[in-house]
mmCIF file of C-alpha atoms in Angstrom:
data_model
loop_
_atom_site.group_PDB
_atom_site.id
_atom_site.type_symbol
_atom_site.label_atom_id
_atom_site.label_comp_id
_atom_site.label_asym_id
_atom_site.label_seq_id
_atom_site.Cartn_x
_atom_site.Cartn_y
_atom_site.Cartn_z
ATOM 1 C CA MET Y 119 21.012 117.293 -38.849
ATOM 2 C CA LEU Y 120 24.584 117.267 -37.633
ATOM 3 C CA GLN Y 121 24.775 114.009 -36.157
ATOM 4 C CA LYS Y 122 29.007 113.184 -34.950
ATOM 5 C CA ILE Y 123 31.987 114.734 -34.810
ATOM 6 C CA LEU Y 124 35.560 113.611 -34.666
ATOM 7 C CA ILE Y 125 38.332 115.814 -34.263
ATOM 8 C CA GLU Y 126 42.297 114.402 -34.105
ATOM 9 C CA ASN Y 127 45.463 116.592 -33.465
ATOM 10 C CA TYR Y 128 43.707 119.921 -33.677
ATOM 11 C CA LYS Y 129 44.982 122.094 -31.245
ATOM 12 C CA SER Y 130 44.745 120.669 -27.418
ATOM 13 C CA ILE Y 131 42.436 117.805 -28.715
ATOM 14 C CA LYS Y 132 44.149 114.553 -29.187
ATOM 15 C CA LYS Y 133 40.829 112.537 -30.661
ATOM 16 C CA VAL Y 134 37.025 113.340 -29.615
ATOM 17 C CA GLU Y 135 34.198 111.472 -31.291
ATOM 18 C CA ILE Y 136 31.126 112.844 -30.014
ATOM 19 C CA ASP Y 137 27.659 112.610 -30.729
ATOM 20 C CA ILE Y 138 25.834 116.089 -31.421
ATOM 21 C CA SER Y 139 22.233 117.118 -30.071
ATOM 22 C CA ASN Y 140 19.977 119.523 -30.768
ATOM 23 C CA ILE Y 141 21.074 121.817 -28.104
ATOM 24 C CA ASN Y 142 25.048 121.247 -27.061
ATOM 25 C CA ILE Y 143 26.737 123.367 -23.895
ATOM 26 C CA LEU Y 144 30.323 122.982 -23.627
ATOM 27 C CA ILE Y 145 31.788 123.320 -19.820
ATOM 28 C CA GLY Y 146 35.212 123.628 -18.392
ATOM 29 C CA SER Y 147 37.480 125.624 -16.442
ATOM 30 C CA ASN Y 148 40.007 128.023 -18.374
ATOM 31 C CA GLY Y 149 42.278 126.139 -21.294
ATOM 32 C CA ALA Y 150 40.342 123.345 -20.720
ATOM 33 C CA GLY Y 151 39.770 123.029 -24.269
ATOM 34 C CA LYS Y 152 36.309 124.279 -24.819
ATOM 35 C CA SER Y 153 37.269 127.385 -27.164
ATOM 36 C CA ASN Y 154 39.548 124.844 -29.619
ATOM 37 C CA PHE Y 155 36.840 122.483 -30.085
ATOM 38 C CA ILE Y 156 34.687 125.478 -31.218
ATOM 39 C CA SER Y 157 37.943 127.163 -33.186
ATOM 40 C CA PHE Y 158 37.640 123.591 -34.874
ATOM 41 C CA PHE Y 159 34.031 124.854 -37.330
ATOM 42 C CA LYS Y 160 36.455 128.118 -38.213
ATOM 43 C CA LEU Y 161 38.624 125.393 -39.411
ATOM 44 C CA LEU Y 162 36.071 123.718 -41.509
ATOM 45 C CA ASN Y 163 34.252 127.277 -42.583
ATOM 46 C CA SER Y 164 37.798 128.269 -43.972
ATOM 47 C CA LEU Y 165 37.928 124.463 -45.801
ATOM 48 C CA ILE Y 166 34.994 124.632 -47.837
ATOM 49 C CA LYS Y 167 35.344 128.430 -48.520
ATOM 50 C CA GLY Y 168 38.691 127.896 -50.153
ATOM 51 C CA LYS Y 169 40.584 129.952 -47.566
ATOM 52 C CA LEU Y 170 42.372 127.297 -45.891
ATOM 53 C CA GLN Y 171 45.890 128.528 -46.086
ATOM 54 C CA ASN Y 172 44.462 131.640 -44.770
ATOM 55 C CA TYR Y 173 43.373 130.217 -42.099
ATOM 56 C CA ILE Y 174 46.710 128.213 -41.538
ATOM 57 C CA ALA Y 175 48.697 131.376 -41.447
ATOM 58 C CA GLU Y 176 46.376 133.569 -38.856
ATOM 59 C CA GLU Y 177 46.962 130.745 -36.666
ATOM 60 C CA SER Y 178 51.166 131.079 -37.752
ATOM 61 C CA GLY Y 179 51.467 128.102 -39.524
ATOM 62 C CA ALA Y 180 50.754 124.716 -39.157
ATOM 63 C CA ASN Y 181 52.620 123.876 -36.082
ATOM 64 C CA ASN Y 182 50.159 125.872 -34.215
ATOM 65 C CA VAL Y 183 47.200 123.943 -35.364
ATOM 66 C CA PHE Y 184 48.636 120.327 -35.049
ATOM 67 C CA HIS Y 185 48.364 119.235 -31.634
ATOM 68 C CA HIS Y 186 50.989 119.845 -29.683
ATOM 69 C CA GLY Y 187 53.512 120.884 -33.100
ATOM 70 C CA LEU Y 188 54.575 119.114 -36.075
ATOM 71 C CA LYS Y 189 56.972 116.676 -34.167
ATOM 72 C CA SER Y 190 54.262 115.199 -32.431
ATOM 73 C CA SER Y 191 51.598 114.888 -34.810
ATOM 74 C CA GLU Y 192 52.043 114.022 -38.645
ATOM 75 C CA TYR Y 193 48.896 115.046 -39.387
ATOM 76 C CA LEU Y 194 45.028 116.622 -38.144
ATOM 77 C CA LYS Y 195 41.977 114.567 -39.293
ATOM 78 C CA GLY Y 196 38.289 115.550 -39.217
ATOM 79 C CA MET Y 197 34.788 114.292 -39.693
ATOM 80 C CA VAL Y 198 31.469 115.320 -39.874
ATOM 81 C CA SER Y 199 28.314 113.453 -40.172
ATOM 82 C CA PHE Y 200 25.128 115.030 -41.188
ATOM 83 C CA ARG Y 201 21.559 112.431 -41.011
ATOM 84 C CA ASN Y 202 18.826 112.921 -43.689
ATOM 85 C CA ASN Y 203 15.888 111.053 -43.569
ATOM 86 C CA THR Y 204 17.485 107.620 -43.890
ATOM 87 C CA ASN Y 205 20.568 108.907 -45.913
ATOM 88 C CA ILE Y 206 23.787 109.476 -43.756
ATOM 89 C CA ASN Y 207 25.960 112.245 -45.290
ATOM 90 C CA ASN Y 208 30.012 112.273 -43.975
ATOM 91 C CA TYR Y 209 32.741 114.772 -44.537
ATOM 92 C CA GLU Y 210 36.072 113.447 -43.546
ATOM 93 C CA PHE Y 211 39.521 115.031 -44.640
ATOM 94 C CA GLU Y 212 42.728 114.514 -43.646
ATOM 95 C CA LEU Y 213 45.872 117.257 -43.260
ATOM 96 C CA LYS Y 214 49.416 116.930 -43.520
ATOM 97 C CA PRO Y 215 52.302 119.858 -43.202
ATOM 98 C CA ASN Y 216 53.851 120.960 -46.302
ATOM 99 C CA SER Y 217 57.116 121.950 -45.961
ATOM 100 C CA GLU Y 218 56.264 126.315 -46.185
ATOM 101 C CA GLY Y 219 54.506 126.203 -43.108
ATOM 102 C CA GLY Y 220 51.312 125.029 -44.508
ATOM 103 C CA VAL Y 221 48.982 122.360 -45.049
ATOM 104 C CA PHE Y 222 47.364 120.002 -48.103
ATOM 105 C CA PHE Y 223 44.883 117.281 -48.239
ATOM 106 C CA SER Y 224 45.892 114.122 -48.029
ATOM 107 C CA GLU Y 225 42.894 112.879 -48.030
ATOM 108 C CA GLU Y 226 39.060 114.431 -48.804
ATOM 109 C CA ASN Y 227 36.045 111.865 -48.596
ATOM 110 C CA PRO Y 228 32.382 112.937 -48.850
ATOM 111 C CA VAL Y 229 30.737 109.688 -48.389
ATOM 112 C CA TYR Y 230 27.151 109.226 -49.257
ATOM 113 C CA LYS Y 231 25.212 106.024 -47.211
ATOM 114 C CA THR Y 232 21.739 105.126 -48.029
ATOM 115 C CA GLU Y 233 19.495 103.033 -46.527
ATOM 116 C CA HIS Y 234 17.951 102.811 -49.678
ATOM 117 C CA TYR Y 235 20.289 100.932 -51.620
ATOM 118 C CA GLY Y 236 22.176 99.783 -48.620
ATOM 119 C CA GLN Y 237 25.203 100.453 -49.974
ATOM 120 C CA THR Y 238 28.007 102.862 -48.876
ATOM 121 C CA TYR Y 239 29.566 105.210 -51.549
ATOM 122 C CA LYS Y 240 32.611 107.838 -51.811
ATOM 123 C CA TYR Y 241 32.534 110.498 -53.812
ATOM 124 C CA GLY Y 242 34.591 113.405 -55.417
ATOM 125 C CA ASN Y 243 36.272 116.185 -53.395
ATOM 126 C CA ILE Y 244 34.861 119.174 -51.899
ATOM 127 C CA ALA Y 245 36.933 121.726 -50.749
ATOM 128 C CA THR Y 246 39.693 120.954 -53.345
ATOM 129 C CA GLY Y 247 36.926 120.848 -56.056
ATOM 130 C CA ASN Y 248 37.402 117.853 -58.028
ATOM 131 C CA SER Y 249 33.546 116.622 -58.057
ATOM 132 C CA GLU Y 250 32.892 113.577 -60.648
ATOM 133 C CA THR Y 251 30.927 114.493 -63.585
ATOM 134 C CA ASN Y 252 29.142 111.166 -64.110
ATOM 135 C CA LEU Y 253 27.510 110.366 -60.569
ATOM 136 C CA LYS Y 254 23.655 109.710 -60.725
ATOM 137 C CA THR Y 255 21.363 112.243 -59.827
ATOM 138 C CA ASP Y 256 21.244 111.201 -56.009
ATOM 139 C CA PHE Y 257 24.577 111.155 -55.422
ATOM 140 C CA ARG Y 258 24.922 114.327 -57.072
ATOM 141 C CA ASN Y 259 21.805 115.824 -54.750
ATOM 142 C CA ALA Y 260 23.957 114.369 -52.042
ATOM 143 C CA ILE Y 261 27.253 116.773 -52.748
ATOM 144 C CA LYS Y 262 25.039 119.520 -52.728
ATOM 145 C CA TYR Y 263 23.122 118.893 -49.648
ATOM 146 C CA LEU Y 264 26.273 118.124 -48.140
ATOM 147 C CA LYS Y 265 27.968 121.224 -49.661
ATOM 148 C CA GLU Y 266 25.025 123.138 -48.269
ATOM 149 C CA ARG Y 267 24.929 121.794 -45.045
ATOM 150 C CA LEU Y 268 28.796 122.567 -44.359
ATOM 151 C CA SER Y 269 28.396 125.941 -45.173
ATOM 152 C CA GLU Y 270 25.647 126.378 -42.542
ATOM 153 C CA LEU Y 271 28.356 125.859 -39.932
ATOM 154 C CA ARG Y 272 28.213 129.560 -38.520
ATOM 155 C CA LEU Y 273 30.605 130.148 -35.671
ATOM 156 C CA TYR Y 274 29.546 134.087 -34.172
ATOM 157 C CA HIS Y 275 31.687 135.798 -32.077
ATOM 158 C CA PHE Y 276 30.168 139.021 -30.552
ATOM 159 C CA HIS Y 277 33.063 139.851 -28.255
ATOM 160 C CA ASP Y 278 34.460 143.173 -29.843
ATOM 161 C CA THR Y 279 32.353 146.551 -28.621
ATOM 162 C CA SER Y 280 35.047 148.383 -28.339
ATOM 163 C CA LYS Y 281 35.014 151.808 -29.236
ATOM 164 C CA THR Y 282 36.267 151.021 -33.119
ATOM 165 C CA ALA Y 283 34.176 147.546 -33.254
ATOM 166 C CA LEU Y 284 32.651 147.807 -36.674
ATOM 167 C CA VAL Y 285 29.074 146.479 -35.146
ATOM 168 C CA LYS Y 286 29.622 150.480 -34.000
ATOM 169 C CA GLN Y 287 30.474 151.920 -37.664
ATOM 170 C CA SER Y 288 28.831 152.949 -40.666
ATOM 171 C CA PHE Y 289 27.927 149.939 -42.732
ATOM 172 C CA ASN Y 290 27.245 149.392 -46.605
ATOM 173 C CA ILE Y 291 23.189 149.417 -46.333
ATOM 174 C CA HIS Y 292 22.780 146.909 -49.349
ATOM 175 C CA ASP Y 293 24.782 144.226 -47.607
ATOM 176 C CA ASN Y 294 21.695 142.735 -45.541
ATOM 177 C CA GLU Y 295 21.129 139.182 -47.104
ATOM 178 C CA VAL Y 296 22.654 137.776 -43.599
ATOM 179 C CA LEU Y 297 23.970 138.566 -40.627
ATOM 180 C CA TYR Y 298 27.699 138.763 -40.578
ATOM 181 C CA GLU Y 299 29.551 136.568 -37.884
ATOM 182 C CA ASP Y 300 30.830 139.623 -35.583
ATOM 183 C CA ALA Y 301 27.116 141.327 -36.685
ATOM 184 C CA ARG Y 302 29.458 143.960 -38.253
ATOM 185 C CA ASN Y 303 26.462 144.830 -39.821
ATOM 186 C CA LEU Y 304 23.775 144.704 -37.648
ATOM 187 C CA ALA Y 305 22.357 147.807 -38.956
ATOM 188 C CA SER Y 306 21.894 146.968 -42.141
ATOM 189 C CA PHE Y 307 20.377 143.869 -41.609
ATOM 190 C CA LEU Y 308 17.857 145.494 -39.175
ATOM 191 C CA PHE Y 309 17.279 147.722 -41.664
ATOM 192 C CA ARG Y 310 16.264 144.892 -44.118
ATOM 193 C CA LEU Y 311 14.395 143.508 -41.560
ATOM 194 C CA SER Y 312 12.062 146.933 -41.020
ATOM 195 C CA ILE Y 313 10.865 146.742 -44.890
ATOM 196 C CA LYS Y 314 10.921 143.033 -45.076
ATOM 197 C CA GLU Y 315 10.067 141.489 -42.138
ATOM 198 C CA PRO Y 316 8.383 144.392 -39.656
ATOM 199 C CA LYS Y 317 7.158 142.018 -37.130
ATOM 200 C CA ILE Y 318 10.669 140.299 -36.827
ATOM 201 C CA LEU Y 319 11.779 143.586 -35.989
ATOM 202 C CA GLU Y 320 9.297 144.475 -33.743
ATOM 203 C CA LYS Y 321 9.920 141.113 -31.299
ATOM 204 C CA ILE Y 322 14.000 142.098 -31.476
ATOM 205 C CA GLU Y 323 12.714 145.119 -29.871
ATOM 206 C CA LYS Y 324 10.380 143.499 -27.589
ATOM 207 C CA THR Y 325 12.545 141.216 -26.256
ATOM 208 C CA THR Y 326 15.294 144.246 -25.864
ATOM 209 C CA ARG Y 327 13.325 145.993 -23.887
ATOM 210 C CA LEU Y 328 12.792 143.062 -21.291
ATOM 211 C CA ILE Y 329 16.803 143.523 -20.774
ATOM 212 C CA ALA Y 330 17.173 147.283 -21.536
ATOM 213 C CA PRO Y 331 13.547 148.930 -19.914
ATOM 214 C CA TYR Y 332 15.046 152.287 -21.027
ATOM 215 C CA PHE Y 333 15.194 150.873 -24.590
ATOM 216 C CA ASP Y 334 12.264 152.485 -26.991
ATOM 217 C CA GLU Y 335 13.081 151.701 -30.887
ATOM 218 C CA PHE Y 336 15.274 151.253 -33.484
ATOM 219 C CA ILE Y 337 16.029 154.786 -35.806
ATOM 220 C CA LEU Y 338 17.068 152.831 -39.271
ATOM 221 C CA LYS Y 339 17.741 154.941 -41.841
ATOM 222 C CA PRO Y 340 20.388 155.755 -44.587
ATOM 223 C CA SER Y 341 22.793 158.218 -43.808
ATOM 224 C CA ILE Y 342 22.140 161.720 -44.584
ATOM 225 C CA TYR Y 343 25.711 162.137 -45.588
ATOM 226 C CA ASN Y 344 25.931 159.223 -47.846
ATOM 227 C CA GLU Y 345 22.732 157.088 -48.717
ATOM 228 C CA GLU Y 346 24.895 153.651 -49.323
ATOM 229 C CA GLU Y 347 25.688 153.727 -45.436
ATOM 230 C CA ILE Y 348 23.493 153.114 -42.224
ATOM 231 C CA ARG Y 349 24.360 153.398 -38.678
ATOM 232 C CA LEU Y 350 22.521 151.578 -35.429
ATOM 233 C CA GLY Y 351 20.476 154.205 -34.217
ATOM 234 C CA TRP Y 352 17.962 153.741 -31.163
ATOM 235 C CA LYS Y 353 15.749 156.115 -28.832
ATOM 236 C CA GLU Y 354 15.355 155.723 -25.574
ATOM 237 C CA LYS Y 355 11.718 156.065 -24.078
ATOM 238 C CA ASN Y 356 10.028 159.338 -23.274
ATOM 239 C CA SER Y 357 13.202 161.128 -25.097
ATOM 240 C CA ASP Y 358 13.308 162.324 -28.296
ATOM 241 C CA MET Y 359 17.118 162.048 -28.475
ATOM 242 C CA LEU Y 360 19.158 160.021 -31.182
ATOM 243 C CA PHE Y 361 21.527 157.426 -29.357
ATOM 244 C CA ASN Y 362 23.921 155.241 -31.471
ATOM 245 C CA ALA Y 363 25.748 152.015 -30.635
ATOM 246 C CA SER Y 364 28.414 153.587 -28.881
ATOM 247 C CA HIS Y 365 25.626 154.597 -26.208
ATOM 248 C CA LEU Y 366 24.948 151.501 -25.625
ATOM 249 C CA SER Y 367 26.643 149.407 -22.914
ATOM 250 C CA ASP Y 368 28.556 146.232 -23.914
ATOM 251 C CA GLY Y 369 26.411 143.748 -22.446
ATOM 252 C CA THR Y 370 23.482 145.457 -24.012
ATOM 253 C CA LEU Y 371 25.159 146.010 -27.368
ATOM 254 C CA ARG Y 372 26.066 142.052 -27.583
ATOM 255 C CA MET Y 373 22.636 140.778 -26.246
ATOM 256 C CA ILE Y 374 20.978 142.811 -29.207
ATOM 257 C CA CYS Y 375 23.565 140.447 -31.632
ATOM 258 C CA LEU Y 376 22.147 137.749 -29.981
ATOM 259 C CA VAL Y 377 18.612 138.553 -30.025
ATOM 260 C CA THR Y 378 18.711 139.390 -33.605
ATOM 261 C CA LEU Y 379 21.047 135.957 -34.573
ATOM 262 C CA PHE Y 380 18.123 133.680 -32.651
ATOM 263 C CA LEU Y 381 14.770 135.842 -34.011
ATOM 264 C CA GLN Y 382 16.102 136.087 -37.401
ATOM 265 C CA PRO Y 383 13.798 135.007 -40.232
ATOM 266 C CA ASN Y 384 15.789 132.344 -41.390
ATOM 267 C CA PRO Y 385 18.307 131.269 -39.112
ATOM 268 C CA PRO Y 386 21.717 128.855 -39.888
ATOM 269 C CA LYS Y 387 21.194 125.748 -39.081
ATOM 270 C CA ILE Y 388 23.916 125.262 -36.865
ATOM 271 C CA ILE Y 389 25.087 128.060 -34.640
ATOM 272 C CA ILE Y 390 27.831 128.182 -33.110
ATOM 273 C CA LEU Y 391 29.307 130.430 -29.711
ATOM 274 C CA ASP Y 392 32.112 130.921 -27.986
ATOM 275 C CA GLU Y 393 31.172 132.037 -24.419
ATOM 276 C CA PRO Y 394 28.331 134.205 -25.364
ATOM 277 C CA GLU Y 395 27.775 135.523 -21.571
ATOM 278 C CA LEU Y 396 30.326 137.961 -21.644
ATOM 279 C CA GLY Y 397 28.993 141.005 -19.846
ATOM 280 C CA LEU Y 398 25.648 139.481 -19.574
ATOM 281 C CA HIS Y 399 23.235 140.272 -16.490
ATOM 282 C CA PRO Y 400 22.011 137.090 -15.001
ATOM 283 C CA PHE Y 401 18.799 138.231 -16.717
ATOM 284 C CA ALA Y 402 19.997 138.243 -19.816
ATOM 285 C CA LEU Y 403 21.074 134.504 -19.768
ATOM 286 C CA THR Y 404 17.881 133.936 -18.762
ATOM 287 C CA VAL Y 405 16.237 135.676 -22.137
ATOM 288 C CA LEU Y 406 19.210 134.063 -23.768
ATOM 289 C CA SER Y 407 18.283 130.538 -22.580
ATOM 290 C CA ASP Y 408 15.112 130.488 -23.571
ATOM 291 C CA LEU Y 409 15.914 131.799 -27.410
ATOM 292 C CA ILE Y 410 18.266 128.561 -27.482
ATOM 293 C CA LYS Y 411 15.497 126.333 -26.584
ATOM 294 C CA LYS Y 412 13.019 128.271 -28.908
ATOM 295 C CA ILE Y 413 15.049 128.153 -32.165
ATOM 296 C CA THR Y 414 16.000 124.828 -32.115
ATOM 297 C CA LEU Y 415 12.370 123.766 -32.543
ATOM 298 C CA GLN Y 416 12.547 124.820 -35.411
ATOM 299 C CA GLU Y 417 15.208 122.557 -36.420
ATOM 300 C CA VAL Y 418 18.457 124.501 -35.580
ATOM 301 C CA GLN Y 419 21.378 123.027 -33.618
ATOM 302 C CA VAL Y 420 23.428 125.556 -31.449
ATOM 303 C CA ILE Y 421 26.660 124.515 -29.935
ATOM 304 C CA ILE Y 422 27.795 126.524 -27.217
ATOM 305 C CA SER Y 423 30.784 126.928 -24.704
ATOM 306 C CA THR Y 424 31.052 128.747 -21.494
ATOM 307 C CA GLN Y 425 31.590 129.249 -17.711
ATOM 308 C CA SER Y 426 28.263 130.330 -16.867
ATOM 309 C CA VAL Y 427 26.908 128.477 -13.751
ATOM 310 C CA PRO Y 428 23.719 130.834 -14.378
ATOM 311 C CA LEU Y 429 23.448 130.048 -18.259
ATOM 312 C CA ILE Y 430 23.304 126.344 -17.717
ATOM 313 C CA GLU Y 431 20.929 126.371 -14.774
ATOM 314 C CA ASN Y 432 18.440 126.609 -17.604
ATOM 315 C CA PHE Y 433 19.227 123.270 -19.461
ATOM 316 C CA THR Y 434 19.115 119.607 -18.882
ATOM 317 C CA ILE Y 435 22.031 117.643 -17.920
ATOM 318 C CA ASP Y 436 21.357 116.102 -21.357
ATOM 319 C CA ASP Y 437 22.610 118.821 -23.065
ATOM 320 C CA ILE Y 438 26.164 119.423 -21.221
ATOM 321 C CA ILE Y 439 29.506 118.023 -22.244
ATOM 322 C CA ILE Y 440 32.159 118.091 -20.327
ATOM 323 C CA VAL Y 441 35.466 119.546 -21.001
ATOM 324 C CA GLU Y 442 38.524 118.545 -18.683
ATOM 325 C CA LYS Y 443 41.910 118.628 -19.275
ATOM 326 C CA LYS Y 444 43.731 115.410 -18.741
ATOM 327 C CA GLY Y 445 47.445 115.663 -19.394
ATOM 328 C CA ARG Y 446 48.336 117.310 -22.531
ATOM 329 C CA GLU Y 447 44.994 116.204 -24.085
ATOM 330 C CA SER Y 448 41.356 117.808 -23.863
ATOM 331 C CA ILE Y 449 39.286 114.974 -22.721
ATOM 332 C CA PHE Y 450 35.203 115.276 -24.053
ATOM 333 C CA LYS Y 451 32.585 113.684 -21.946
ATOM 334 C CA LYS Y 452 28.701 113.568 -20.966
ATOM 335 C CA ALA Y 453 27.730 113.729 -17.353
ATOM 336 C CA ASP Y 454 27.725 109.977 -15.917
ATOM 337 C CA LYS Y 455 23.511 110.324 -14.955
ATOM 338 C CA ASN Y 456 24.006 106.848 -12.851
ATOM 339 C CA PHE Y 457 26.502 108.369 -10.752
ATOM 340 C CA LEU Y 458 24.363 111.959 -10.765
ATOM 341 C CA LYS Y 459 20.843 110.263 -10.117
ATOM 342 C CA GLU Y 460 20.830 110.637 -6.542
ATOM 343 C CA TRP Y 461 21.919 114.402 -6.704
ATOM 344 C CA VAL Y 462 19.976 116.037 -9.207
ATOM 345 C CA ASP Y 463 16.079 116.099 -7.109
ATOM 346 C CA GLU Y 464 18.193 117.687 -4.751
ATOM 347 C CA TYR Y 465 20.679 120.187 -6.736
ATOM 348 C CA THR Y 466 20.803 122.130 -9.945
ATOM 349 C CA LEU Y 467 22.529 121.464 -12.699
ATOM 350 C CA GLY Y 468 25.080 125.178 -11.514
ATOM 351 C CA GLU Y 469 24.995 123.627 -8.204
ATOM 352 C CA LEU Y 470 26.353 120.395 -9.105
ATOM 353 C CA TRP Y 471 28.930 121.772 -11.660
ATOM 354 C CA GLU Y 472 30.406 124.176 -8.899
ATOM 355 C CA MET Y 473 30.297 121.129 -6.408
ATOM 356 C CA ASN Y 474 32.525 119.680 -9.067
ATOM 357 C CA LEU Y 475 30.126 116.786 -9.338
ATOM 358 C CA LEU Y 476 30.068 116.949 -12.863
ATOM 359 C CA GLY Y 477 33.404 117.551 -13.739
ATOM 360 C CA GLY Y 478 35.070 120.202 -15.652
ATOM 361 C CA ARG Y 479 36.178 122.249 -12.632
ATOM 362 C CA PRO Y 480 39.608 123.307 -11.682
#
């Protein structure tokens, strides 16, 4: 399980070190730094995939990634810590800017801490590929484990439901092993489930009907013009007409993506979402909350940023991380349970937030 995250000198974050639990709901006002915390995982993904310079370029250079620019921050540092039984695996790195607007690794330290040996070991480099070849089997397995865990940090965003959104277009029917981060292969992924996991597909359809009672079933067939492609189709109750994704409301389409994400047979171990409530009805948020709670029973961790009062109503105070902007820095903290103990019996979590007793309000 992901146990701890440290971020230093990244965008609005001067420094944060925070423990991660099964459910982590970040709340805060606009511009507080929630999305910057979430986007740190995009940086991690690009780093592990060997696309770090691409990420920096997309952000218009290191000056826009380092905390308040290169004049204020000489380095960017990160650490993620995983616990596996009695072993702790850390991945620590430090980036510095180069003269061309990019970055380079000034430090990279995968760390293996084992209670069995009572020692701490540093070994190899993951992102830069300089792993040692003469490591003991335990250490090689630890590196493999750490790479797998880092690759399972998946940041999803289903915000784009415009006319040109990829989820509404035809897609390669064979590209269906995993659900893409923007759900562009939703149709091909559901097609795979219809063959390999039909009961899972039925569950997704049943859950979709909870928030869209008019929905009947998905129609998942290769295109008659090109059997290598497929487009999402569906039927309405008591109708023979065939509809596609463009006929769904934005909120319904986003919810179908979320339902598929949380009900898929082999979900990633860490699911990260930025404001998933966009365009969703309050009842749909209740359904989403139930999906989040159930998936954590499968040893999956969820990290979400939100501004939705109805969404946090379905969680506990232990699930909440409060984000506030103080001066030029984003501050992350847990709720003060001692201060709130006289209030929690009389007010819901959402009401406490609206009353600004939790914090995270303008």
